[in-house]
mmCIF file of C-alpha atoms in Angstrom:
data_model
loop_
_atom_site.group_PDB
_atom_site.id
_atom_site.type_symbol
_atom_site.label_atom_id
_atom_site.label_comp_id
_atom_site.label_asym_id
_atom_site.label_seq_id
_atom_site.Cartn_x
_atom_site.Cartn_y
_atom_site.Cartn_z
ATOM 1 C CA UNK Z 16 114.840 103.693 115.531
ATOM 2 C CA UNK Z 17 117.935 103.792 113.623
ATOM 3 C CA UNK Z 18 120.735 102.086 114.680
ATOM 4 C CA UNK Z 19 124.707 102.550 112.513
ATOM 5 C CA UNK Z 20 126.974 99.921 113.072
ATOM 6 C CA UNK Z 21 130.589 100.989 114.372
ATOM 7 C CA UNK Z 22 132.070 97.718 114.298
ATOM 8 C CA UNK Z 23 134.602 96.264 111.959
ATOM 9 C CA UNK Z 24 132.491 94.338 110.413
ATOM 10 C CA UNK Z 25 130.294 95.752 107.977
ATOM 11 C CA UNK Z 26 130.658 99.074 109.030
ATOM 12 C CA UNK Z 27 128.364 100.415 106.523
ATOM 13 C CA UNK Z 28 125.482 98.794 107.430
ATOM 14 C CA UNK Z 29 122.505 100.189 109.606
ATOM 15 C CA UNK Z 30 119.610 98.667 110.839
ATOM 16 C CA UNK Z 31 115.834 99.878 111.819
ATOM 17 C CA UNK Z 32 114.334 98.903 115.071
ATOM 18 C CA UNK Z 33 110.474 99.032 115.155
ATOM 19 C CA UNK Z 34 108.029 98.943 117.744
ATOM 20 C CA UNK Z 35 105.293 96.681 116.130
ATOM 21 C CA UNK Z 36 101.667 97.465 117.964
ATOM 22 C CA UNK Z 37 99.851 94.746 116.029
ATOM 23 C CA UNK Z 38 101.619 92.122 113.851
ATOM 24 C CA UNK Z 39 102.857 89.294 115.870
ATOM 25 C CA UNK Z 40 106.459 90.141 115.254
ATOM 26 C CA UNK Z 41 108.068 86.576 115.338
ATOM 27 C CA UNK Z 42 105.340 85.440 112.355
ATOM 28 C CA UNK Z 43 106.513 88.121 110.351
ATOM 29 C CA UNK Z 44 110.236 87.572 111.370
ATOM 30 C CA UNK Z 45 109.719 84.104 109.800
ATOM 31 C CA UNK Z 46 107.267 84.770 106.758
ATOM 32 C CA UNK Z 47 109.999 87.327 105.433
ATOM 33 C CA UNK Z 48 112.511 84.580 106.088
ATOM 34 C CA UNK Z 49 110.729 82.504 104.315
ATOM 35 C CA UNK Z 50 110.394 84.656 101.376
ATOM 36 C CA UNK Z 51 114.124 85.393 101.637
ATOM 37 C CA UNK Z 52 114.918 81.389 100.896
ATOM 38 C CA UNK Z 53 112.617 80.470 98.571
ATOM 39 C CA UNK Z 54 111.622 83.555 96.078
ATOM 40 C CA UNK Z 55 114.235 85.030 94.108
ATOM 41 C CA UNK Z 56 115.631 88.612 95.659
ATOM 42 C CA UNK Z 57 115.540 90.189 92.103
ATOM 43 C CA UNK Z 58 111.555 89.302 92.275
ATOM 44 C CA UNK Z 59 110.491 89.994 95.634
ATOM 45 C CA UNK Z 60 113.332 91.179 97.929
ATOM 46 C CA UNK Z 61 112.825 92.039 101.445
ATOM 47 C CA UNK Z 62 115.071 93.646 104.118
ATOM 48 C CA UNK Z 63 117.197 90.592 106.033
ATOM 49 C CA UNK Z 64 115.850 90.528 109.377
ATOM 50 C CA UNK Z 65 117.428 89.615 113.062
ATOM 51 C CA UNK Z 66 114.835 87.751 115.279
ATOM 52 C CA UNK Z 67 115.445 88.569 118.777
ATOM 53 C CA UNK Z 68 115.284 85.609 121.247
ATOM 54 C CA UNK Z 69 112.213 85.483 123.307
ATOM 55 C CA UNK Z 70 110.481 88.055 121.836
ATOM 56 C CA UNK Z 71 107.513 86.253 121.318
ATOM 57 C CA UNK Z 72 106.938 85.737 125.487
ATOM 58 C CA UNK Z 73 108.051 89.427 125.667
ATOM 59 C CA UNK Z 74 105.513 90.716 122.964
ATOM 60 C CA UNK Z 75 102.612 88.815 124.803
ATOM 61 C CA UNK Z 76 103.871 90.270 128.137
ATOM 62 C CA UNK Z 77 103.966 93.505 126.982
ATOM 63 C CA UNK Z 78 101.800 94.429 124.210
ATOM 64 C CA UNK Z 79 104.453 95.093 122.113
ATOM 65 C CA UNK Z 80 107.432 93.909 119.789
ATOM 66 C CA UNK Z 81 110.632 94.664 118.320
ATOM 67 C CA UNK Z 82 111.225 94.447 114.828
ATOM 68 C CA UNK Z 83 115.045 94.635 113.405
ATOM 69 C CA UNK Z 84 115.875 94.826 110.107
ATOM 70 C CA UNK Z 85 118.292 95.898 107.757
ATOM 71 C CA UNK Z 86 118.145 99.095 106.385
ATOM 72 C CA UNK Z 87 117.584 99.115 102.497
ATOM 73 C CA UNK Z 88 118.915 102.491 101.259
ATOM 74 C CA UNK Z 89 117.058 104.304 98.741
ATOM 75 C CA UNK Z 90 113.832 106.181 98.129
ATOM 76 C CA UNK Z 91 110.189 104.826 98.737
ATOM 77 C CA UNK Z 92 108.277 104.630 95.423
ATOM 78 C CA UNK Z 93 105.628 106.188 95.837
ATOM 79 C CA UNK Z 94 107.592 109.741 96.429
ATOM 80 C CA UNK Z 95 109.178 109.409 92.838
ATOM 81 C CA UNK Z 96 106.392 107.147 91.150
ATOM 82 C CA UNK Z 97 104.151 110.043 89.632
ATOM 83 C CA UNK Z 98 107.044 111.516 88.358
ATOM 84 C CA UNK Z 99 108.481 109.055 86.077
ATOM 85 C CA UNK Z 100 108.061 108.921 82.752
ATOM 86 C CA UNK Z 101 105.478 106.814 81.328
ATOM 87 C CA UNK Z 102 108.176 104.372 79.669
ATOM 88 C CA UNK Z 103 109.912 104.187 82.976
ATOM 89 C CA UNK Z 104 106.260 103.247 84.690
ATOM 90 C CA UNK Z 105 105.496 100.830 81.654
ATOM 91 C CA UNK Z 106 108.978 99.000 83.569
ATOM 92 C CA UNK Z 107 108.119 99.339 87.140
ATOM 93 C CA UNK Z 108 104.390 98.021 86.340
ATOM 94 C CA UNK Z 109 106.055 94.623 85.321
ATOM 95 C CA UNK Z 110 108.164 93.728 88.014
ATOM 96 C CA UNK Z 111 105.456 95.163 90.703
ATOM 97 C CA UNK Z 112 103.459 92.337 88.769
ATOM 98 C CA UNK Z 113 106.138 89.959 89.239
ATOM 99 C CA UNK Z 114 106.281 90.713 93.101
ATOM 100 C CA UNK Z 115 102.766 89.594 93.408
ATOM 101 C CA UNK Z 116 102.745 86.488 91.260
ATOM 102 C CA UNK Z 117 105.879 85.569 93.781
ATOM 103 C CA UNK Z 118 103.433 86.022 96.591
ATOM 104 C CA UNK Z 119 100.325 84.479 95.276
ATOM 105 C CA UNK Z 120 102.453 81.289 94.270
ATOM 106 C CA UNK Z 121 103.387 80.572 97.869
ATOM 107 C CA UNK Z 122 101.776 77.557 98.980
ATOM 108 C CA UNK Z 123 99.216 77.633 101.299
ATOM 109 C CA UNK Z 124 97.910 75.240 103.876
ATOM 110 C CA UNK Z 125 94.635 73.855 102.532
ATOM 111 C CA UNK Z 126 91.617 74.000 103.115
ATOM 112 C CA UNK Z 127 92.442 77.508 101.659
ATOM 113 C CA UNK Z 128 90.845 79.962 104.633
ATOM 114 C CA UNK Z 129 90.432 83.597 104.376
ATOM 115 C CA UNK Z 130 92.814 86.123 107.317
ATOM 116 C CA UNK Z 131 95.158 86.549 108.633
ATOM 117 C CA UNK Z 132 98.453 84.525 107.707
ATOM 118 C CA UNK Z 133 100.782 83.094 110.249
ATOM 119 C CA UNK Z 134 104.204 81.992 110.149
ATOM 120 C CA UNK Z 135 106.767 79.933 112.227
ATOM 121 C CA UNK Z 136 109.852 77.923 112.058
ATOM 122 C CA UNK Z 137 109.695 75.194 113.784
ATOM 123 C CA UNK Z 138 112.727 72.446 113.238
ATOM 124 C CA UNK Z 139 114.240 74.557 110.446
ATOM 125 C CA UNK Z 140 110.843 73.980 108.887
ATOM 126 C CA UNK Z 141 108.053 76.820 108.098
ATOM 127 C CA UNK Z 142 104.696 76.732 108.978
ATOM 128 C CA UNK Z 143 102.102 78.810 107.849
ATOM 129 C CA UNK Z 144 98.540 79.153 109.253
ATOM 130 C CA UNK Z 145 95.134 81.383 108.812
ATOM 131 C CA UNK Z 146 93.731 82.978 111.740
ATOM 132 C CA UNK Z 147 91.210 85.820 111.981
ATOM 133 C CA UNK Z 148 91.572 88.762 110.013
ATOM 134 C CA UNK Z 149 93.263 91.543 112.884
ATOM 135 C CA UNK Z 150 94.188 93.987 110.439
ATOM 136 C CA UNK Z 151 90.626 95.132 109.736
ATOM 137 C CA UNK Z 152 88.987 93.379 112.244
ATOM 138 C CA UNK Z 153 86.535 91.467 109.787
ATOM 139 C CA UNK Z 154 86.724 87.993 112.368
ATOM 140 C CA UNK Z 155 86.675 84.723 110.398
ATOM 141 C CA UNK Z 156 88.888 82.750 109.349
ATOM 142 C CA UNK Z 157 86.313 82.574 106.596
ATOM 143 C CA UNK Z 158 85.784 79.062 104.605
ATOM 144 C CA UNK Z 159 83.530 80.799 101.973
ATOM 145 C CA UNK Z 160 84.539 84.348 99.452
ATOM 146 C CA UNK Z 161 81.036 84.779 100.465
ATOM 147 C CA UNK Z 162 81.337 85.225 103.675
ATOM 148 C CA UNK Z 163 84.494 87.293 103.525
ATOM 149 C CA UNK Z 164 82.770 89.259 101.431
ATOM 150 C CA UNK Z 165 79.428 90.060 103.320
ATOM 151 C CA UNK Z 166 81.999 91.312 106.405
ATOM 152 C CA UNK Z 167 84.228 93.157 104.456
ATOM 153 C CA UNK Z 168 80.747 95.156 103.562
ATOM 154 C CA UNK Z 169 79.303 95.225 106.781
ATOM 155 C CA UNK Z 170 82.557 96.508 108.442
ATOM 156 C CA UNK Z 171 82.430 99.456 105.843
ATOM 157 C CA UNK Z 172 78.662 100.008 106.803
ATOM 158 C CA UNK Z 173 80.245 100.464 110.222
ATOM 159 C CA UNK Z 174 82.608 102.997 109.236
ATOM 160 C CA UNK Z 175 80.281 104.778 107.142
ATOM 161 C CA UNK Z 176 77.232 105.282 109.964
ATOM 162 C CA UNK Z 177 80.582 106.433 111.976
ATOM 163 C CA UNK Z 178 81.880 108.761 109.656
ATOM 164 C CA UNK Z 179 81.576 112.801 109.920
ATOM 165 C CA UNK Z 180 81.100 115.978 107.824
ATOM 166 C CA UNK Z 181 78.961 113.458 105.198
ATOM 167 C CA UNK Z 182 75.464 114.240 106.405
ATOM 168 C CA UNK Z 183 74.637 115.150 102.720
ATOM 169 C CA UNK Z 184 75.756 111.779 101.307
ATOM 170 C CA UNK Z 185 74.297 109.816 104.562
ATOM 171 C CA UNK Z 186 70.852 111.106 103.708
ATOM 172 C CA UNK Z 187 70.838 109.972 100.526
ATOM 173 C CA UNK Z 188 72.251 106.459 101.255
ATOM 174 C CA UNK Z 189 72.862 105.125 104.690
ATOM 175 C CA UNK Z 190 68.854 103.990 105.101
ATOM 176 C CA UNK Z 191 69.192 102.310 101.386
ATOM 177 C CA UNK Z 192 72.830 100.588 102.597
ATOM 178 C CA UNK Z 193 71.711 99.366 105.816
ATOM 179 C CA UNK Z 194 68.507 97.597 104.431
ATOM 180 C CA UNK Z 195 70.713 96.282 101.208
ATOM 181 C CA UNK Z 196 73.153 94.698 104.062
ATOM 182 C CA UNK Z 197 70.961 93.347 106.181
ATOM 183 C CA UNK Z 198 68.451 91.947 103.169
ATOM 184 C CA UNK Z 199 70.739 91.366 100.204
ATOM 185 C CA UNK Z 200 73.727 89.351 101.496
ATOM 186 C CA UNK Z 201 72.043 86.516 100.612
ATOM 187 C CA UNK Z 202 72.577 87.103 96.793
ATOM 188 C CA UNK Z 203 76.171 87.574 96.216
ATOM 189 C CA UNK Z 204 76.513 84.747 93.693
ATOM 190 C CA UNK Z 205 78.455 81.755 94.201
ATOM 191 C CA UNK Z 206 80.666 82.325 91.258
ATOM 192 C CA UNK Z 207 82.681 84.061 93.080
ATOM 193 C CA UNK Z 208 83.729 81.032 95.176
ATOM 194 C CA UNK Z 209 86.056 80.548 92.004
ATOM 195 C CA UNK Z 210 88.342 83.462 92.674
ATOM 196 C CA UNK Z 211 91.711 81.992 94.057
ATOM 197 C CA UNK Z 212 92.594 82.747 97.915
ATOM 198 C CA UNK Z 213 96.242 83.583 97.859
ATOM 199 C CA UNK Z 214 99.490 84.854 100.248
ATOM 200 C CA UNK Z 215 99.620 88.620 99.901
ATOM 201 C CA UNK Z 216 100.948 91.042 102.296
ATOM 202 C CA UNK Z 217 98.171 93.393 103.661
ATOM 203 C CA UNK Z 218 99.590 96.614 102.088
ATOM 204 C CA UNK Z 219 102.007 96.133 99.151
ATOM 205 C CA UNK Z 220 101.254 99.475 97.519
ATOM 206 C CA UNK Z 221 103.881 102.198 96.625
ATOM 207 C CA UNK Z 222 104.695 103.698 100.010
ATOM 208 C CA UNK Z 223 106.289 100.687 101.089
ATOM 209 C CA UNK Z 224 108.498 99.401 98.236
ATOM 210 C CA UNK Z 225 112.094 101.021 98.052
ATOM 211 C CA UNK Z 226 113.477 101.668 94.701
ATOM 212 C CA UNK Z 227 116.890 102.680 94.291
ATOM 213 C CA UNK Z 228 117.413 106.626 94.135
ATOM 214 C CA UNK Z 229 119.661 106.463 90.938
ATOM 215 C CA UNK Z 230 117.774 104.039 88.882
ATOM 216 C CA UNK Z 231 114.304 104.536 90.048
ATOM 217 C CA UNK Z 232 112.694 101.703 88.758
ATOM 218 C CA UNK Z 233 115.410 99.332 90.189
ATOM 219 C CA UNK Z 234 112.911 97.506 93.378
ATOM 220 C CA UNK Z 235 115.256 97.504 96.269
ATOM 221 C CA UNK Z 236 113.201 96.095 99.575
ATOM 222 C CA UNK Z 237 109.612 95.785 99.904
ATOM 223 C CA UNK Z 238 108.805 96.131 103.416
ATOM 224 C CA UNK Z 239 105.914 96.380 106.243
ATOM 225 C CA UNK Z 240 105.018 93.236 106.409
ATOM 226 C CA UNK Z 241 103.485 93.571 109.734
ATOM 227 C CA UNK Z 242 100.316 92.061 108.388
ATOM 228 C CA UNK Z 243 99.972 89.842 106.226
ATOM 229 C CA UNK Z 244 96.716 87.795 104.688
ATOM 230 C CA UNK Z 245 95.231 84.473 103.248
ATOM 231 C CA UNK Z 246 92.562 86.066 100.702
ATOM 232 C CA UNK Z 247 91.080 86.376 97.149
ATOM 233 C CA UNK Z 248 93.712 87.965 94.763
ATOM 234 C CA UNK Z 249 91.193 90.360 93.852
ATOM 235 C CA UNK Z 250 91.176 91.979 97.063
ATOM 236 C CA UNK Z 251 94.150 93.881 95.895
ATOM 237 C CA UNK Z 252 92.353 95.967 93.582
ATOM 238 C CA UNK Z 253 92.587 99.482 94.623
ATOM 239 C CA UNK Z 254 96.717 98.687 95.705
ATOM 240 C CA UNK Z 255 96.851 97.646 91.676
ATOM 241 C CA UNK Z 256 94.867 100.355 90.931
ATOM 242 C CA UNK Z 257 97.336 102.396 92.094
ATOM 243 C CA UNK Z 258 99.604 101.782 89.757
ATOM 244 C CA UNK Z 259 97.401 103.279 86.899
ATOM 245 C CA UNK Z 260 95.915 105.855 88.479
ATOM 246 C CA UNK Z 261 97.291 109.365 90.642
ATOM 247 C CA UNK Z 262 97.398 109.841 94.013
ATOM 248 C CA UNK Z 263 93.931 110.756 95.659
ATOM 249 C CA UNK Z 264 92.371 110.790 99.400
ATOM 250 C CA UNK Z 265 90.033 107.836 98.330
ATOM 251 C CA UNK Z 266 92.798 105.976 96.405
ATOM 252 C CA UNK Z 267 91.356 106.050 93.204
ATOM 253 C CA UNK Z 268 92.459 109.472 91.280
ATOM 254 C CA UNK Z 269 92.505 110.439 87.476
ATOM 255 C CA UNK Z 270 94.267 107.973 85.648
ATOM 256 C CA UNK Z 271 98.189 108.380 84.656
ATOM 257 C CA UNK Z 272 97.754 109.286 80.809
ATOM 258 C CA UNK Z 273 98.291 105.925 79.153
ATOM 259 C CA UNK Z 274 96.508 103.884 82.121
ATOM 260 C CA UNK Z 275 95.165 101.239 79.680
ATOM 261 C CA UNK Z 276 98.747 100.701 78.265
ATOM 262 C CA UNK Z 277 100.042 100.222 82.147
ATOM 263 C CA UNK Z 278 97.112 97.854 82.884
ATOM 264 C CA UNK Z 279 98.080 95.403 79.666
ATOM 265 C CA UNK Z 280 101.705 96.182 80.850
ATOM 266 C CA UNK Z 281 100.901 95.069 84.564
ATOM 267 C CA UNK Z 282 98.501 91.969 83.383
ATOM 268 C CA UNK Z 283 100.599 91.190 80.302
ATOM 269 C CA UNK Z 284 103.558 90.351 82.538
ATOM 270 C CA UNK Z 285 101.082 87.644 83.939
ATOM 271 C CA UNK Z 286 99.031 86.109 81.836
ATOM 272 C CA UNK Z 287 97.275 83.382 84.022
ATOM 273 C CA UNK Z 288 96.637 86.152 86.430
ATOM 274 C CA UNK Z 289 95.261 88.180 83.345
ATOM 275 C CA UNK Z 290 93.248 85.608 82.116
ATOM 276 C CA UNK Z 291 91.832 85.493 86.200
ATOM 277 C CA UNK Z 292 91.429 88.594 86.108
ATOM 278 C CA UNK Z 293 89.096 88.445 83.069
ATOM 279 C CA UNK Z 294 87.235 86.118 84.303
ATOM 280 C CA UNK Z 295 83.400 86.542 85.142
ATOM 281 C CA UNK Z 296 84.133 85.754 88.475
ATOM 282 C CA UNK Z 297 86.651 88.040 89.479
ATOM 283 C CA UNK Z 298 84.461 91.015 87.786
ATOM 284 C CA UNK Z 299 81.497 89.592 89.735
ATOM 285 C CA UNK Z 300 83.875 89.473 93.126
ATOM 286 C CA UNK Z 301 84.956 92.922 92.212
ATOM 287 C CA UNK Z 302 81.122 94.252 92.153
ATOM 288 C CA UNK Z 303 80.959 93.465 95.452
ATOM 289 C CA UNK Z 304 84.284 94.421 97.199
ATOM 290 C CA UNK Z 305 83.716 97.782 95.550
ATOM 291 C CA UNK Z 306 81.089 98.451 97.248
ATOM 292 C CA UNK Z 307 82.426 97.927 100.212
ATOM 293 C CA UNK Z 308 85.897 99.807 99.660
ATOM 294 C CA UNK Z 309 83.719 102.762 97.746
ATOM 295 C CA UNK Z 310 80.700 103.300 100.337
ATOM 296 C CA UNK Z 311 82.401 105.251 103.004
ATOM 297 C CA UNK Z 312 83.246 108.428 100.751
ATOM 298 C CA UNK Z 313 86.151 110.756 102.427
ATOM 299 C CA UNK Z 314 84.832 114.073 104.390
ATOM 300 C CA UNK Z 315 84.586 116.522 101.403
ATOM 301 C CA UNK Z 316 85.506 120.382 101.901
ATOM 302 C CA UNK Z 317 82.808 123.227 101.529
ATOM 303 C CA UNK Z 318 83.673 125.322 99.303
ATOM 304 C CA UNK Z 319 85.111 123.468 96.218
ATOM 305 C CA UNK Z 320 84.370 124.624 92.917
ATOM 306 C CA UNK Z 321 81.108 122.510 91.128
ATOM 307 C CA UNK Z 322 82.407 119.859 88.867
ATOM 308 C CA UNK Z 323 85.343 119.602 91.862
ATOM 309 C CA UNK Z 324 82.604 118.976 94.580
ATOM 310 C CA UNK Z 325 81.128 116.734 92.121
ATOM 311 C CA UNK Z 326 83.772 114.861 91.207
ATOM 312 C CA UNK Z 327 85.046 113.888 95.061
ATOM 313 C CA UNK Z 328 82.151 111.285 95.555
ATOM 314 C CA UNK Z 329 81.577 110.669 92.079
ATOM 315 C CA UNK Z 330 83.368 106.865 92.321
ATOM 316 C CA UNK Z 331 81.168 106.102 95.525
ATOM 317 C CA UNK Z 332 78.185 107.418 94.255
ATOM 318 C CA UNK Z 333 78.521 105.592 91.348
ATOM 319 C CA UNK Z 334 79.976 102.151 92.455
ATOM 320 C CA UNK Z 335 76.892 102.146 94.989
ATOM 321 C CA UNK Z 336 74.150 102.914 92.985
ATOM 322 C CA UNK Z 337 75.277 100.687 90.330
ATOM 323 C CA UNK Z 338 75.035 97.998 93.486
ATOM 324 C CA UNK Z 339 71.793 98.990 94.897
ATOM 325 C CA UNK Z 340 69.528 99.105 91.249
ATOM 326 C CA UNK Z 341 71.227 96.004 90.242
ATOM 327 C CA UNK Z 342 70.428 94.100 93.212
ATOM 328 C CA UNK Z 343 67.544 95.454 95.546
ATOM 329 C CA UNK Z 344 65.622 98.579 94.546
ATOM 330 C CA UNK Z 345 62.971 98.544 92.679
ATOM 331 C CA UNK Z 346 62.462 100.771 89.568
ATOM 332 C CA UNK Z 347 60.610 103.419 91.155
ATOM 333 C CA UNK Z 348 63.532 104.036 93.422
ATOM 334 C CA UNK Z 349 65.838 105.146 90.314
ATOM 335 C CA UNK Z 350 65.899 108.872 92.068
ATOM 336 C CA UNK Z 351 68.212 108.047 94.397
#
């Protein structure tokens, strides 16, 4: 809901009033508080918010909380990002990389878990905490990558066996995906333990970061922050990805021309997080959370042209049987 102020007092400002299903509203009231006082508004700015008293008892009552914010005029980036210019990408690249070095920086209570992250004021102090992982139901909190890993995979197993209009890729893979799960978890390696666990918010991609309609690449608000999460860094792939690549059903279209210069652009920016993200355990992390994010392919249409039909499940197909030979068929299953 949007709600104009006719007062005398700022009379230009109007606010948003959300119903919020999921995310416990007073934790996100005071994690985007927190962000507000201690990272720089230039960096990461979010919309002010106005906690309503009681709404915590209310939300448990109910089912359901109220959200108000401020509304941050302007355009969401992802409606004008495949339009720009490659120059005026090359700028937005940086400070999106700047937004999530200001997250990842925010200190966490140790030991480090892995799910869902908590906030609350308590004394004029904040508080953060892990708790399961709601937003896709994976459980934990998790001490171990390990074990956030192995769930991340065996929730997409789930949504794969429940997935329709796939029956062509099912028969080729589900029976070879099930056994992998339920034999193989066992040899994710323990590099990956190595990967830092990190503040992010659950969905920081384009659609929810406002950029200013005249100057496009100017980052207004970032906003949504209905869930946010204690996890690997890494996990963000395919919302980084993003950035380099067009828009597509499974998030991973043809790459922007110039994708390799927006990469070193995005990285560049942050160069401990580059030199992370070289590192043989993020690429060994990544392995593995790709085959989870790439084993449920999207429904394809009948229909399609050859090399179009190919090309829909060419990623999953790929990032899957790259998993499977590497780690449990034997060479005499190289047909699959």
């Amino acid at each position: 809901y949007l709600i104009q102020s006719r007062g005398p007092r700022d009379p230009d400002v109007a606010y948003v009033v959300q119903l919020r299903h999921h995310g416990y509203v007073t934790s996100v009231d005071s994690l985007m508080t927190l962000i507000s006082k201690t990272i720089d508004s230039h960096i990461l700015p979010v919309p002010p918010v106005y906690p309503i008293p009681g709404e915590m008892k209310r939300q448990e009552a109910t089912g359901m909380g109220r959200q108000i914010t401020q509304l941050i005029p302007g355009v969401m980036a992802s409606s004008v990002y495949p339009r720009l210019s490659h120059g005026e990408r090359l700028v937005l690249v940086r400070k999106m990389a700047l937004a999530f070095q200001a997250c990842w920086q925010i200190q966490l209570p140790e030991p480090r878990l892995i799910g869902e992250l908590t906030a609350a004021e308590v004394g004029g102090q904040f508080i953060l905490g892990i708790g399961p992982d709601r937003h896709y139901c994976l459980g934990g909190p998790f001490s171990f990558v390990r074990e956030y890993l192995g769930a991340h995979i065996r929730s997409s197993l789930v949504a794969l066996e429940a997935q329709q209009g796939i029956e062509e890729y099912k028969d080729r893979f589900l029976e070879h995906i099930r056994n992998f799960v339920d034999t193989c978890m066992h040899k994710i390696p323990a590099t990956v333990e190595d990967v830092p666990v990190v503040a992010m918010p659950a969905d920081m991609g384009l659609h929810n970061i406002i950029v200013s309609s005249q100057a496009q690449t100017e980052i207004q608000a970032v906003i949504d922050w209905e869930f946010a999460a204690s996890a690997p860094y890494a996990s963000l792939h395919r919302i980084i990805e993003s950035l380099f690549r067009k828009p597509a059903a499974n998030g991973f279209g043809p790459e922007y021309d110039g994708a390799e210069e927006l990469r070193e652009a995005f990285w560049g920016t942050i160069p401990d997080w580059k030199q992370w993200n070289q590192s043989e355990s993020t690429q060994v992390f990544l392995e593995w959370f790709r085959f989870g994010l790439f084993m449920k392919p999207e429904w394809r249409p009948k229909g399609l042209p050859e090399d179009e039909e190919q090309g829909v499940w060419r990623e999953n197909i790929r990032v899957v049987e790259s998993v499977l030979h590497k780690y449990s068929l034997p060479p005499e299953a190289s047909n699959l």
